[in-house]
Amino acid sequence: MSVRSRLTAIGLLTLPLLLGATAPLAHPATVAAPALDNGLAKTPQMGFNNWNATHCRAEFNESMVKGIADLFVNKGLKAAGYQYVNLDDCWALPQRDSAGNLVPDPVRFPNGIKAVADYVHSKGLKFGLYSSAGSKTCDTNGFPGGLGHEKADAKLWASWGVDYLKYDNCNNEGVDAKQRYTAMHDALAATGRPILYSLCEWGENKPWTWAKDVGNSWRTTGDISDNWGSMLSIFKQNVGLAPYAGPGHWNDPDMLEVGNGGMTDTEYRSHFSLWSIMAAPLLIGSDIRKATPATMEILTNKEVIAVDQDRLGAQGQEISNASGLHVISKPLSGGDRAVALFNETAAPATISTTAAKVGLPQAGGYTVRDLWTHTTRETAGTIGAVVPPHGTVLLRVGNDRNWPQYPPAVRTGIEFPVAYPGAPVLAEPGKAAKLSTVAVNDGAANATNARVQLTAPQGWTVQPQSATSTPKLAPGKELRTQWALTPPAGTKPGTYSLAVRTSYQPQSSTSDYQLAVAVVAPQPGGTSGLGDDQWISADNGWGPVERNTSNGEQGAGDGHPMKIGGVSYAKGLGVHAPSTVEYYLGGRCTSVRSTVGLDDEANGNGSVSFEVWADGRKVADSGVLRAGSGGKALTADLTGASLLRLVVTDGGDGNTYDHADWAGAELTCS
Ligand code: GLA
């Protein structure tokens, strides 16, 4: 495959973004937006869209869409509030018919789109479609877009029974965004059919400042991808836009990735919690015909959905963010507050706030309901939890005068020594790790007969080194227990779970906490290729990090031979900014060396910078490298370090095209 055609293949996500970003505005905004009067999306829209699961692949067809509609009913999704079944790009033929009408792809949709809409409607659901406010849609096959065809297309969709339009931004020919999106607003309004209007211009023209009267929601960012780094970066771009959201007009941080397999269930719970507290549209983006029970449990958690769907319609505001420990608070109708305690770091952390800080009135106590464990406790005012790495504790805090009837909130956690603040939790086979469990009473009443239990995987040694129980845990007091924990020699590298439970009275209460521990093995001695070595974690801006090839963006193993400045490299790591790959060194390695640069397949675009971190200290930095900079040699001293972290940033200009290579990267250990 040529470099150009490869670039086109990846361009379905990146190239349009670049075009949209750089296209000159040929026509200034002249159209004043009329007030949006469709009466829809009084709470954020909920439903399904196939894009994140299928992209343009053949499996996107009538039988898939019907299958999803069936499951909405049979698996409780409709009951949980999901309503719209939406088709994304690739539903049409590349050419309009001789009358200028869009034509459904007869292979994917042999009975047309109206038949699918009718089927969806027959299930008591609503039906959505996709187009672009440009001459063509975003897929590289270039399906016809709506620019200049607004009235005819809207009329056709209304005749098919379309209830929802997602309107994209590709191939916009440089026409002013407000003008393009308003033209479709007018055309939809003229049909007389209420059609939810979802703008998808990726936040490029700050739609939150002008689209309130044009559409029911607007994308605030580029496309999400099924990985932690992408989800986190989108959360950060969207969370500050809270003042612009409200009933009928929502910030849209893109569709859900829950269930697509690129994140852990803890990360997916964070994704779902954060989208809900941000009052985001909840569009399921995985093929729920193949969903695991854990995925279904996340997607149908009615208490979390109720936070998203609260009729007050306020987007949660971030009230603190200290070193990646976020507190987000969302006022709810009736006076409760939803509070998300979100830990973006790789280490467990206590995150706490107070009832006063989240805006609740002064009181002797409050109810705190955990929306993932479904338990209610009382607190004297502290709202806190030990939050696992990448986890979110989502609470509903109430100023309820019945609070004394609930058991006191006991916050349980594990303090595990890590190499530096925010470092991952690691254990080596055969080596004892010293850790502490902590149970703190945040309630206004005593917890009595408190007892703590630590459970490790079978075969591991767990020995308490201090008291594991106390007859009385008074308000504000803690039970702290030291433990020695040893994974047996020969334990395979991987992730293992530790569970701690505090049991106490009244009401035979329990408080649980789980911690994932990475069992690590030393790197091979001598010099080894980082493309072959075992990593602890690998986060990437698009698709998975590739071993010994460039980054292919989508699935694992879809990269190409690495090439920087015309020089090929057989070994190394192919990443897409922003990226972090972390290795365990255990103090046994001395140096790392690599040639770094943008892969030639970025074809003259993009900019990145490469950083090497040893135990939380930056020990090498390439500075910003652009296409044409060629390969740069980077070496760093790692003597004594426990962890090596390879970081690639987007060079300060977004991550479009940022295929970055750690070419020939080698580690030297004793
Ligand atoms: C753009 C949008 C995506 C998706 C694709 C379809 O990238 O932002 O959400 O609709 O186009 O081609």
XYZ file of C-alpha atoms and ligand atoms in Angstrom:
682
model
C 0.000 0.000 0.000
C 1.436 3.399 -0.871
C 2.052 6.007 1.764
C -0.688 8.134 0.232
C -3.322 5.427 0.230
C -2.351 4.431 3.751
C -2.786 8.005 4.845
C -6.151 8.087 3.168
C -7.147 4.979 5.054
C -6.308 6.571 8.383
C -7.634 9.880 7.167
C -11.193 8.921 7.844
C -10.588 10.147 11.320
C -7.743 12.570 10.921
C -7.788 14.157 7.498
C -11.292 15.591 7.743
C -10.411 17.107 11.082
C -7.478 18.828 9.478
C -9.564 20.068 6.563
C -12.216 21.376 8.885
C -9.585 23.066 11.016
C -7.791 24.863 8.240
C -10.479 25.566 5.669
C -10.753 29.309 5.017
C -14.111 30.840 5.846
C -15.313 31.896 2.423
C -18.589 33.378 3.594
C -18.902 35.364 6.810
C -21.752 34.468 9.138
C -24.738 36.400 7.907
C -27.652 34.283 9.060
C -29.124 35.068 12.463
C -30.071 31.828 14.195
C -33.747 31.504 14.988
C -34.638 30.190 18.405
C -34.610 26.410 18.568
C -38.203 25.466 19.079
C -38.384 21.724 18.527
C -39.119 20.960 22.177
C -36.704 17.995 22.170
C -33.855 16.815 24.385
C -35.191 18.390 27.554
C -32.823 15.899 29.128
C -29.720 14.660 27.243
C -30.589 12.271 24.432
C -30.041 8.550 25.031
C -29.721 5.812 22.470
C -27.375 3.891 20.213
C -25.136 4.787 17.273
C -23.182 2.163 15.353
C -20.069 4.201 14.495
C -17.744 3.352 17.388
C -18.548 -0.354 17.030
C -18.543 -0.837 13.264
C -17.238 2.247 11.478
C -18.025 1.629 7.802
C -17.644 -2.167 7.931
C -20.152 -4.454 6.229
C -21.618 -5.630 9.549
C -23.338 -2.220 9.698
C -26.603 -3.184 8.015
C -30.321 -3.689 8.461
C -30.029 -6.853 10.500
C -27.638 -5.207 12.955
C -29.902 -2.205 13.439
C -32.976 -4.366 13.909
C -31.056 -6.580 16.333
C -30.131 -3.551 18.394
C -33.741 -2.348 18.445
C -34.841 -5.805 19.637
C -32.266 -5.759 22.418
C -33.291 -2.281 23.508
C -36.614 -3.843 24.408
C -35.484 -7.309 25.544
C -32.453 -6.332 27.601
C -33.988 -3.471 29.538
C -32.260 -0.637 27.675
C -35.504 0.962 26.592
C -36.750 0.692 30.175
C -33.522 2.336 31.331
C -34.257 5.337 29.099
C -32.453 4.601 25.826
C -34.686 5.736 23.026
C -32.903 6.559 19.763
C -31.472 3.927 17.409
C -29.208 5.901 15.090
C -27.323 5.118 11.893
C -23.985 6.851 11.310
C -22.013 7.381 8.091
C -22.075 4.843 5.209
C -25.815 4.192 5.018
C -26.133 5.820 1.558
C -24.794 5.194 -1.922
C -21.946 7.472 -3.082
C -24.193 9.109 -5.696
C -27.562 10.824 -5.458
C -30.239 9.624 -7.899
C -31.147 11.557 -11.047
C -33.698 13.590 -9.072
C -30.952 14.583 -6.601
C -32.190 12.380 -3.757
C -30.023 10.389 -1.381
C -30.207 6.650 -2.030
C -29.876 4.032 0.734
C -27.136 1.453 0.116
C -29.144 -1.515 -1.256
C -26.672 -4.077 0.100
C -26.737 -2.812 3.673
C -30.384 -1.725 3.615
C -32.176 -3.811 0.959
C -35.584 -2.595 2.134
C -34.585 1.049 2.316
C -34.254 3.296 5.325
C -37.965 3.848 5.872
C -38.437 0.126 6.516
C -35.758 0.254 9.208
C -37.295 3.374 10.723
C -40.702 1.668 10.725
C -39.220 -1.361 12.488
C -37.568 0.822 15.120
C -40.816 2.743 15.613
C -42.738 -0.524 15.972
C -40.659 -1.188 19.088
C -41.721 2.136 20.591
C -38.292 3.617 19.851
C -37.062 6.529 17.771
C -34.859 6.526 14.715
C -31.839 8.659 13.779
C -29.702 9.280 10.725
C -26.370 10.911 9.842
C -25.194 13.406 7.236
C -22.515 16.069 6.914
C -22.752 19.841 6.552
C -20.436 19.552 3.591
C -20.322 18.331 0.021
C -19.451 14.817 1.228
C -19.559 12.907 4.523
C -16.448 12.054 6.514
C -15.820 8.502 5.411
C -13.161 8.237 2.735
C -15.713 6.665 0.397
C -17.213 10.155 0.258
C -20.944 9.709 0.583
C -23.048 12.713 -0.418
C -23.303 15.504 2.173
C -26.135 17.925 2.815
C -24.526 21.256 1.894
C -26.795 22.930 -0.658
C -29.328 20.073 -0.394
C -30.695 20.926 3.036
C -34.365 21.323 2.159
C -34.649 18.263 -0.081
C -32.679 16.024 2.290
C -34.630 17.117 5.365
C -37.893 16.505 3.525
C -36.785 13.044 2.452
C -35.677 12.124 5.990
C -38.958 13.374 7.437
C -40.828 11.231 4.899
C -38.852 8.217 6.104
C -39.764 8.950 9.730
C -36.395 10.222 10.931
C -36.479 11.564 14.502
C -32.823 12.541 14.961
C -30.090 13.969 12.748
C -26.357 13.897 13.503
C -24.831 16.487 11.179
C -21.065 16.276 10.641
C -18.483 18.810 9.437
C -16.401 17.195 6.711
C -15.854 18.677 3.269
C -17.494 21.907 4.351
C -15.961 23.857 1.465
C -14.973 26.624 3.852
C -18.536 27.814 4.323
C -19.169 29.424 7.693
C -20.250 26.843 10.270
C -23.090 28.829 11.772
C -24.489 29.394 8.302
C -24.226 25.707 7.358
C -25.739 24.417 10.573
C -28.477 27.027 10.594
C -29.477 26.137 7.034
C -30.149 22.566 8.158
C -31.923 23.781 11.283
C -34.296 25.754 9.080
C -34.792 22.827 6.736
C -35.588 20.448 9.606
C -37.999 22.967 11.124
C -39.719 23.370 7.751
C -40.571 19.654 7.636
C -42.910 20.100 10.591
C -41.557 16.869 12.103
C -39.778 17.174 15.467
C -36.233 16.041 14.653
C -33.566 16.139 17.341
C -30.637 18.025 15.829
C -27.141 16.986 16.912
C -24.329 19.200 15.597
C -21.008 17.489 15.003
C -18.440 20.152 14.150
C -15.947 18.876 16.776
C -15.895 22.113 18.793
C -13.931 23.884 16.081
C -16.059 27.023 15.987
C -16.895 27.049 19.713
C -20.499 25.964 19.057
C -21.306 26.340 22.766
C -21.192 30.114 22.161
C -23.712 30.146 19.284
C -25.474 26.814 18.759
C -27.937 26.920 21.658
C -30.628 28.182 19.322
C -29.521 26.060 16.364
C -29.243 22.496 17.650
C -30.058 20.277 20.611
C -26.422 19.333 21.186
C -23.018 20.044 19.759
C -19.844 17.995 19.770
C -17.189 19.787 21.799
C -14.152 17.757 20.696
C -12.626 15.575 17.994
C -13.563 11.905 17.794
C -13.343 9.624 20.802
C -11.379 6.408 20.450
C -11.669 3.303 22.608
C -8.784 3.996 24.957
C -8.143 5.642 28.289
C -6.043 8.557 26.950
C -8.696 9.580 24.449
C -11.547 9.386 26.953
C -9.562 11.350 29.549
C -8.543 14.082 27.137
C -12.139 14.508 25.927
C -13.408 14.666 29.513
C -10.921 17.461 30.232
C -11.957 19.444 27.153
C -15.661 19.115 27.958
C -15.817 19.531 31.732
C -15.090 23.266 31.688
C -18.009 23.977 29.357
C -20.634 23.385 32.065
C -22.178 26.873 31.943
C -23.262 26.373 28.321
C -25.384 23.242 28.808
C -29.044 23.101 29.727
C -32.400 21.554 28.796
C -32.665 21.339 25.012
C -29.006 22.229 24.368
C -26.154 20.023 25.531
C -22.394 19.773 25.260
C -21.611 16.489 23.482
C -18.230 14.927 24.318
C -18.928 12.174 21.724
C -20.490 8.748 21.937
C -19.787 6.058 24.505
C -17.059 3.461 24.064
C -18.317 1.318 26.986
C -18.034 -2.333 25.971
C -15.740 -1.961 22.964
C -12.864 -3.672 24.772
C -10.107 -1.050 24.819
C -10.584 -0.045 28.461
C -11.040 -1.917 31.722
C -14.456 -2.089 33.362
C -13.190 0.355 36.005
C -12.296 2.778 33.212
C -15.626 2.227 31.485
C -17.424 2.936 34.773
C -15.442 6.192 34.968
C -16.365 7.008 31.362
C -20.059 6.411 32.068
C -19.969 8.262 35.419
C -18.183 11.275 33.923
C -20.469 11.497 30.903
C -23.461 11.301 33.239
C -22.281 13.960 35.656
C -21.466 16.148 32.629
C -25.086 15.735 31.442
C -23.763 14.373 28.155
C -25.841 12.602 25.538
C -25.574 8.861 26.255
C -25.251 7.128 22.889
C -24.174 3.514 23.289
C -21.304 2.898 20.874
C -20.724 -0.835 21.285
C -22.474 -3.731 19.592
C -24.715 -4.719 22.457
C -25.556 -7.990 20.702
C -22.124 -9.074 21.963
C -22.084 -7.208 25.300
C -20.707 -8.825 28.455
C -22.803 -8.795 31.650
C -20.412 -6.134 33.028
C -21.073 -3.891 30.015
C -24.827 -4.292 30.376
C -24.618 -3.567 34.091
C -22.773 -0.319 33.390
C -25.067 0.815 30.595
C -28.255 0.058 32.515
C -27.281 1.494 35.889
C -30.445 3.471 36.485
C -29.065 5.453 39.391
C -26.198 6.753 37.272
C -28.513 7.405 34.338
C -30.771 9.396 36.682
C -27.847 11.770 37.307
C -27.464 12.328 33.565
C -31.187 12.654 33.021
C -31.978 14.886 35.981
C -34.594 17.367 34.839
C -32.796 20.391 36.275
C -30.423 19.895 33.357
C -27.269 21.304 34.956
C -23.919 19.997 33.745
C -21.669 19.112 36.700
C -18.939 21.618 37.529
C -15.425 20.638 38.472
C -14.876 22.089 41.926
C -11.319 20.841 42.383
C -8.613 19.043 40.466
C -5.466 18.530 42.465
C -2.867 16.515 40.518
C -5.395 14.442 38.632
C -7.807 13.973 41.555
C -11.071 15.502 40.381
C -14.211 16.463 42.276
C -17.215 17.255 40.088
C -20.524 18.362 41.547
C -23.887 18.453 39.808
C -26.973 20.048 41.383
C -30.034 17.837 41.033
C -33.699 18.723 41.068
C -35.038 18.368 44.601
C -31.831 19.692 46.152
C -29.500 16.653 46.141
C -26.022 16.873 44.673
C -24.328 14.255 42.520
C -20.634 14.152 43.329
C -18.027 12.347 41.240
C -14.665 11.582 42.832
C -12.489 10.743 39.840
C -8.901 9.523 40.066
C -7.054 9.888 36.771
C -3.750 8.700 38.251
C -2.303 5.199 38.218
C -2.209 4.983 42.029
C -5.082 4.659 44.513
C -5.862 7.992 46.135
C -8.142 9.454 48.748
C -10.354 12.121 47.230
C -12.562 14.097 49.524
C -14.660 17.195 49.707
C -17.393 18.449 52.004
C -21.135 18.940 51.842
C -20.539 22.697 52.096
C -18.099 22.707 49.191
C -20.541 20.928 46.900
C -23.151 23.536 47.766
C -25.361 21.791 50.331
C -26.800 23.808 53.215
C -25.423 23.447 56.740
C -26.821 20.365 58.567
C -25.864 17.872 61.281
C -25.618 15.067 58.755
C -26.360 14.060 55.189
C -27.215 10.912 53.283
C -24.608 9.595 50.857
C -25.685 7.027 48.294
C -23.024 5.217 46.287
C -24.507 4.848 42.804
C -22.287 1.905 41.840
C -22.569 -0.175 45.045
C -26.169 0.985 45.677
C -25.704 1.541 49.407
C -26.758 4.514 51.541
C -24.815 5.834 54.548
C -24.771 8.984 56.664
C -21.955 11.483 56.830
C -21.281 14.341 59.208
C -20.086 16.396 56.245
C -17.031 14.754 54.732
C -17.698 13.253 51.305
C -14.771 11.045 50.513
C -13.524 7.749 49.184
C -10.344 5.920 48.446
C -10.614 5.819 44.675
C -8.860 3.111 42.657
C -6.522 4.072 39.807
C -8.610 5.390 36.868
C -11.735 4.876 38.990
C -14.701 7.057 39.831
C -16.852 6.930 42.922
C -20.198 8.466 42.052
C -22.338 9.614 44.963
C -25.686 11.207 45.483
C -25.539 13.409 48.554
C -28.776 14.536 50.157
C -29.822 17.003 52.779
C -32.331 14.476 54.103
C -33.539 14.783 57.678
C -33.800 10.994 57.904
C -30.020 10.712 57.683
C -29.602 9.323 61.265
C -31.394 6.106 60.262
C -28.478 5.069 58.042
C -25.193 3.501 59.201
C -22.188 5.825 59.333
C -20.116 6.067 56.145
C -16.857 4.196 56.677
C -14.262 4.900 54.051
C -12.104 1.847 53.366
C -8.912 1.764 51.401
C -5.458 0.345 50.866
C -2.301 2.389 51.058
C 0.272 0.677 48.923
C 3.784 2.106 48.710
C 4.567 3.228 45.161
C 7.785 4.439 43.502
C 6.642 8.069 43.298
C 3.337 9.928 43.732
C 0.885 8.692 41.111
C 3.013 5.660 40.186
C 1.338 2.309 39.482
C 0.833 -0.326 42.178
C 3.344 -3.136 41.656
C 4.457 -6.301 43.352
C 7.284 -8.668 42.503
C 6.876 -12.445 42.863
C 8.495 -13.768 46.029
C 9.008 -10.317 47.558
C 7.019 -9.095 50.558
C 5.238 -5.787 50.049
C 4.275 -3.768 53.134
C 0.906 -2.117 52.885
C -1.760 -0.635 55.133
C -5.498 -0.904 55.137
C -7.375 2.075 56.523
C -10.992 2.390 57.637
C -12.128 5.927 58.554
C -15.480 6.818 60.048
C -16.902 9.831 58.157
C -20.288 9.491 59.857
C -21.809 11.396 62.754
C -22.422 8.178 64.770
C -20.060 5.509 66.106
C -19.281 2.442 64.057
C -18.945 -0.501 66.462
C -17.275 -3.911 66.274
C -15.300 -2.794 63.251
C -13.200 -5.524 61.665
C -11.061 -5.420 58.545
C -10.295 -8.356 56.234
C -7.806 -8.404 53.365
C -8.224 -10.996 50.627
C -5.517 -11.734 48.071
C -5.432 -14.197 45.154
C -5.053 -17.851 46.065
C -1.541 -18.835 47.094
C -0.489 -15.333 48.138
C 0.650 -14.811 51.730
C -1.261 -12.161 53.665
C -0.146 -11.430 57.237
C -1.551 -8.709 59.492
C 1.187 -6.966 61.468
C -1.157 -4.963 63.723
C -4.748 -5.010 65.038
C -7.473 -5.869 62.535
C -10.450 -4.883 64.711
C -11.686 -2.323 67.194
C -14.795 -2.320 69.418
C -15.562 1.307 68.595
C -14.661 3.533 65.668
C -15.760 7.017 66.739
C -16.605 9.743 64.202
C -13.418 10.969 62.519
C -11.331 8.032 63.853
C -9.526 5.422 61.797
C -8.572 1.771 62.088
C -5.205 1.367 60.425
C -3.706 -2.102 59.945
C -0.270 -2.994 58.579
C 0.065 -6.084 56.406
C 2.806 -8.057 54.700
C 1.748 -9.380 51.322
C 3.768 -11.763 49.171
C 2.841 -13.100 45.737
C 4.431 -16.557 45.486
C 7.638 -16.912 43.490
C 6.739 -17.750 39.916
C 3.505 -15.697 39.855
C 2.910 -14.787 36.223
C 3.093 -11.072 35.327
C -0.390 -9.600 35.043
C -3.050 -7.786 37.004
C -4.348 -9.273 40.263
C -6.997 -8.038 42.629
C -6.793 -7.328 46.366
C -10.045 -6.878 48.245
C -10.489 -5.294 51.642
C -13.738 -5.281 53.562
C -14.577 -3.423 56.759
C -17.521 -4.981 58.594
C -19.199 -2.970 61.347
C -22.397 -2.231 63.233
C -25.139 -1.021 63.094
C -27.126 -2.949 60.535
C -24.327 -5.456 59.756
C -22.772 -2.868 57.468
C -19.853 -3.404 55.160
C -17.559 -1.116 53.241
C -15.467 -2.564 50.424
C -12.497 -1.568 48.385
C -10.642 -3.388 45.628
C -7.209 -2.660 44.332
C -5.598 -3.989 41.172
C -1.926 -4.888 41.631
C 0.372 -5.426 38.671
C 2.705 -8.345 39.242
C 5.862 -7.486 37.359
C 8.887 -9.405 36.211
C 12.382 -7.958 35.845
C 13.389 -7.012 32.279
C 15.835 -9.381 30.592
C 19.441 -8.535 31.433
C 21.784 -6.937 28.878
C 20.387 -4.927 25.996
C 16.841 -5.619 24.814
C 14.393 -4.011 22.401
C 11.569 -2.046 24.052
C 9.345 -3.235 21.219
C 9.829 -6.771 22.574
C 10.031 -6.070 26.322
C 7.069 -6.465 28.642
C 5.369 -3.197 29.556
C 3.080 -2.500 32.504
C 0.770 -0.140 30.671
C 0.486 1.427 27.241
C -1.850 4.350 26.551
C -2.244 5.805 23.100
C -4.114 8.654 21.377
C -5.518 6.343 18.686
C -5.752 2.556 18.670
C -3.211 0.410 20.531
C 0.551 1.001 20.856
C 2.284 -1.197 18.276
C 5.379 -3.337 18.830
C 8.042 -2.989 16.113
C 5.767 -1.208 13.613
C 4.263 2.257 13.260
C 0.854 3.027 14.772
C -2.022 1.815 12.633
C -4.751 3.700 14.558
C -7.486 1.063 14.789
C -6.900 -2.555 15.787
C -3.786 -4.221 17.155
C -1.222 -5.197 14.520
C -2.376 -2.784 11.814
C 0.857 -0.703 11.717
C 3.513 -0.559 9.007
C 7.312 -0.703 8.995
C 8.672 2.323 10.882
C 10.368 4.983 8.808
C 11.704 8.374 9.864
C 13.323 10.739 7.358
C 13.584 7.911 4.835
C 15.387 5.581 7.282
C 13.636 2.316 8.135
C 13.703 0.671 11.543
C 12.860 -2.951 12.202
C 12.331 -2.526 15.950
C 10.796 -0.056 18.368
C 7.380 1.248 19.423
C 4.820 2.897 17.161
C 2.524 5.243 19.051
C 0.028 8.024 18.396
C 0.179 11.117 20.612
C -0.720 11.543 23.400
C 0.917 8.340 24.540
C 2.492 6.864 27.657
C 4.182 3.476 27.801
C 5.507 2.330 31.154
C 8.068 -0.387 31.965
C 9.180 -1.932 35.229
C 12.941 -1.728 35.793
C 13.222 -2.602 39.479
C 16.432 -0.568 39.847
C 18.342 -2.985 37.626
C 18.712 -0.943 34.429
C 21.165 1.754 33.446
C 20.094 3.413 30.204
C 17.623 3.738 27.375
C 18.376 4.885 23.849
C 16.177 5.501 20.821
C 15.857 7.408 17.603
C 12.649 9.405 17.815
C 10.526 11.267 15.311
C 7.277 11.488 13.380
C 6.805 8.518 11.122
C 7.084 9.385 7.424
C 3.516 8.147 6.965
C 2.336 11.399 8.577
C 3.257 12.712 5.150
C 4.592 16.115 6.113
C 2.004 16.813 8.842
C 1.878 16.828 12.634
C 4.214 17.660 15.493
C 5.145 15.748 18.648
C 7.662 15.747 21.461
C 9.242 12.748 23.161
C 10.015 12.557 26.857
C 11.739 9.929 28.991
C 10.770 9.787 32.664
C 12.511 7.756 35.371
C 10.504 7.402 38.610
C 8.525 10.558 37.959
C 11.580 12.658 36.928
C 12.001 13.811 33.341
C 15.441 12.636 32.212
C 15.293 13.384 28.475
C 13.189 15.589 26.207
C 13.404 15.801 22.418
C 11.690 19.184 22.173
C 8.997 19.579 19.507
C 9.735 17.553 16.370
C 7.902 18.151 13.104
C 7.736 16.245 9.884
C 11.029 16.846 8.153
C 12.940 17.079 11.459
C 14.175 13.539 10.731
C 15.134 11.137 13.502
C 16.652 12.512 16.680
C 18.829 10.443 19.007
C 17.547 10.376 22.573
C 19.391 8.685 25.441
C 18.794 8.761 29.171
C 20.408 7.495 32.342
C 18.081 5.189 34.298
C 20.428 4.106 37.061
C 18.499 3.036 40.156
C 15.063 3.797 38.721
C 12.168 1.511 39.426
C 9.995 2.645 36.504
C 10.583 3.951 33.001
C 7.899 6.008 31.327
C 8.027 6.906 27.635
C 5.777 9.871 26.891
C 4.822 11.460 23.583
C 2.905 14.743 23.636
C 1.051 16.315 20.731
C 3.594 19.123 20.361
C 0.973 21.644 21.437
C -1.151 21.599 18.264
C -3.597 18.715 18.758
C -2.875 15.131 17.766
C -3.971 15.059 14.131
C -1.466 12.956 12.142
C 0.780 12.415 15.193
C 2.217 8.987 14.349
C 5.353 8.920 16.484
C 8.083 6.281 16.532
C 10.427 5.231 19.298
C 12.577 3.734 16.565
C 15.179 1.161 17.523
C 14.415 1.819 21.223
C 16.697 -0.260 23.481
C 17.009 -0.805 27.195
C 20.252 -1.765 28.909
C 20.012 -3.611 32.226
C 22.450 -5.456 34.419
C -16.589 12.052 11.878
C -17.454 12.131 13.136
C -17.615 10.731 13.707
C -18.246 9.808 12.669
C -17.437 9.821 11.386
C -18.152 9.115 10.247
O -15.282 11.664 12.160
O -16.899 13.011 14.074
O -18.396 10.754 14.893
O -19.569 10.223 12.428
O -17.161 11.150 10.956
O -17.425 9.146 9.058
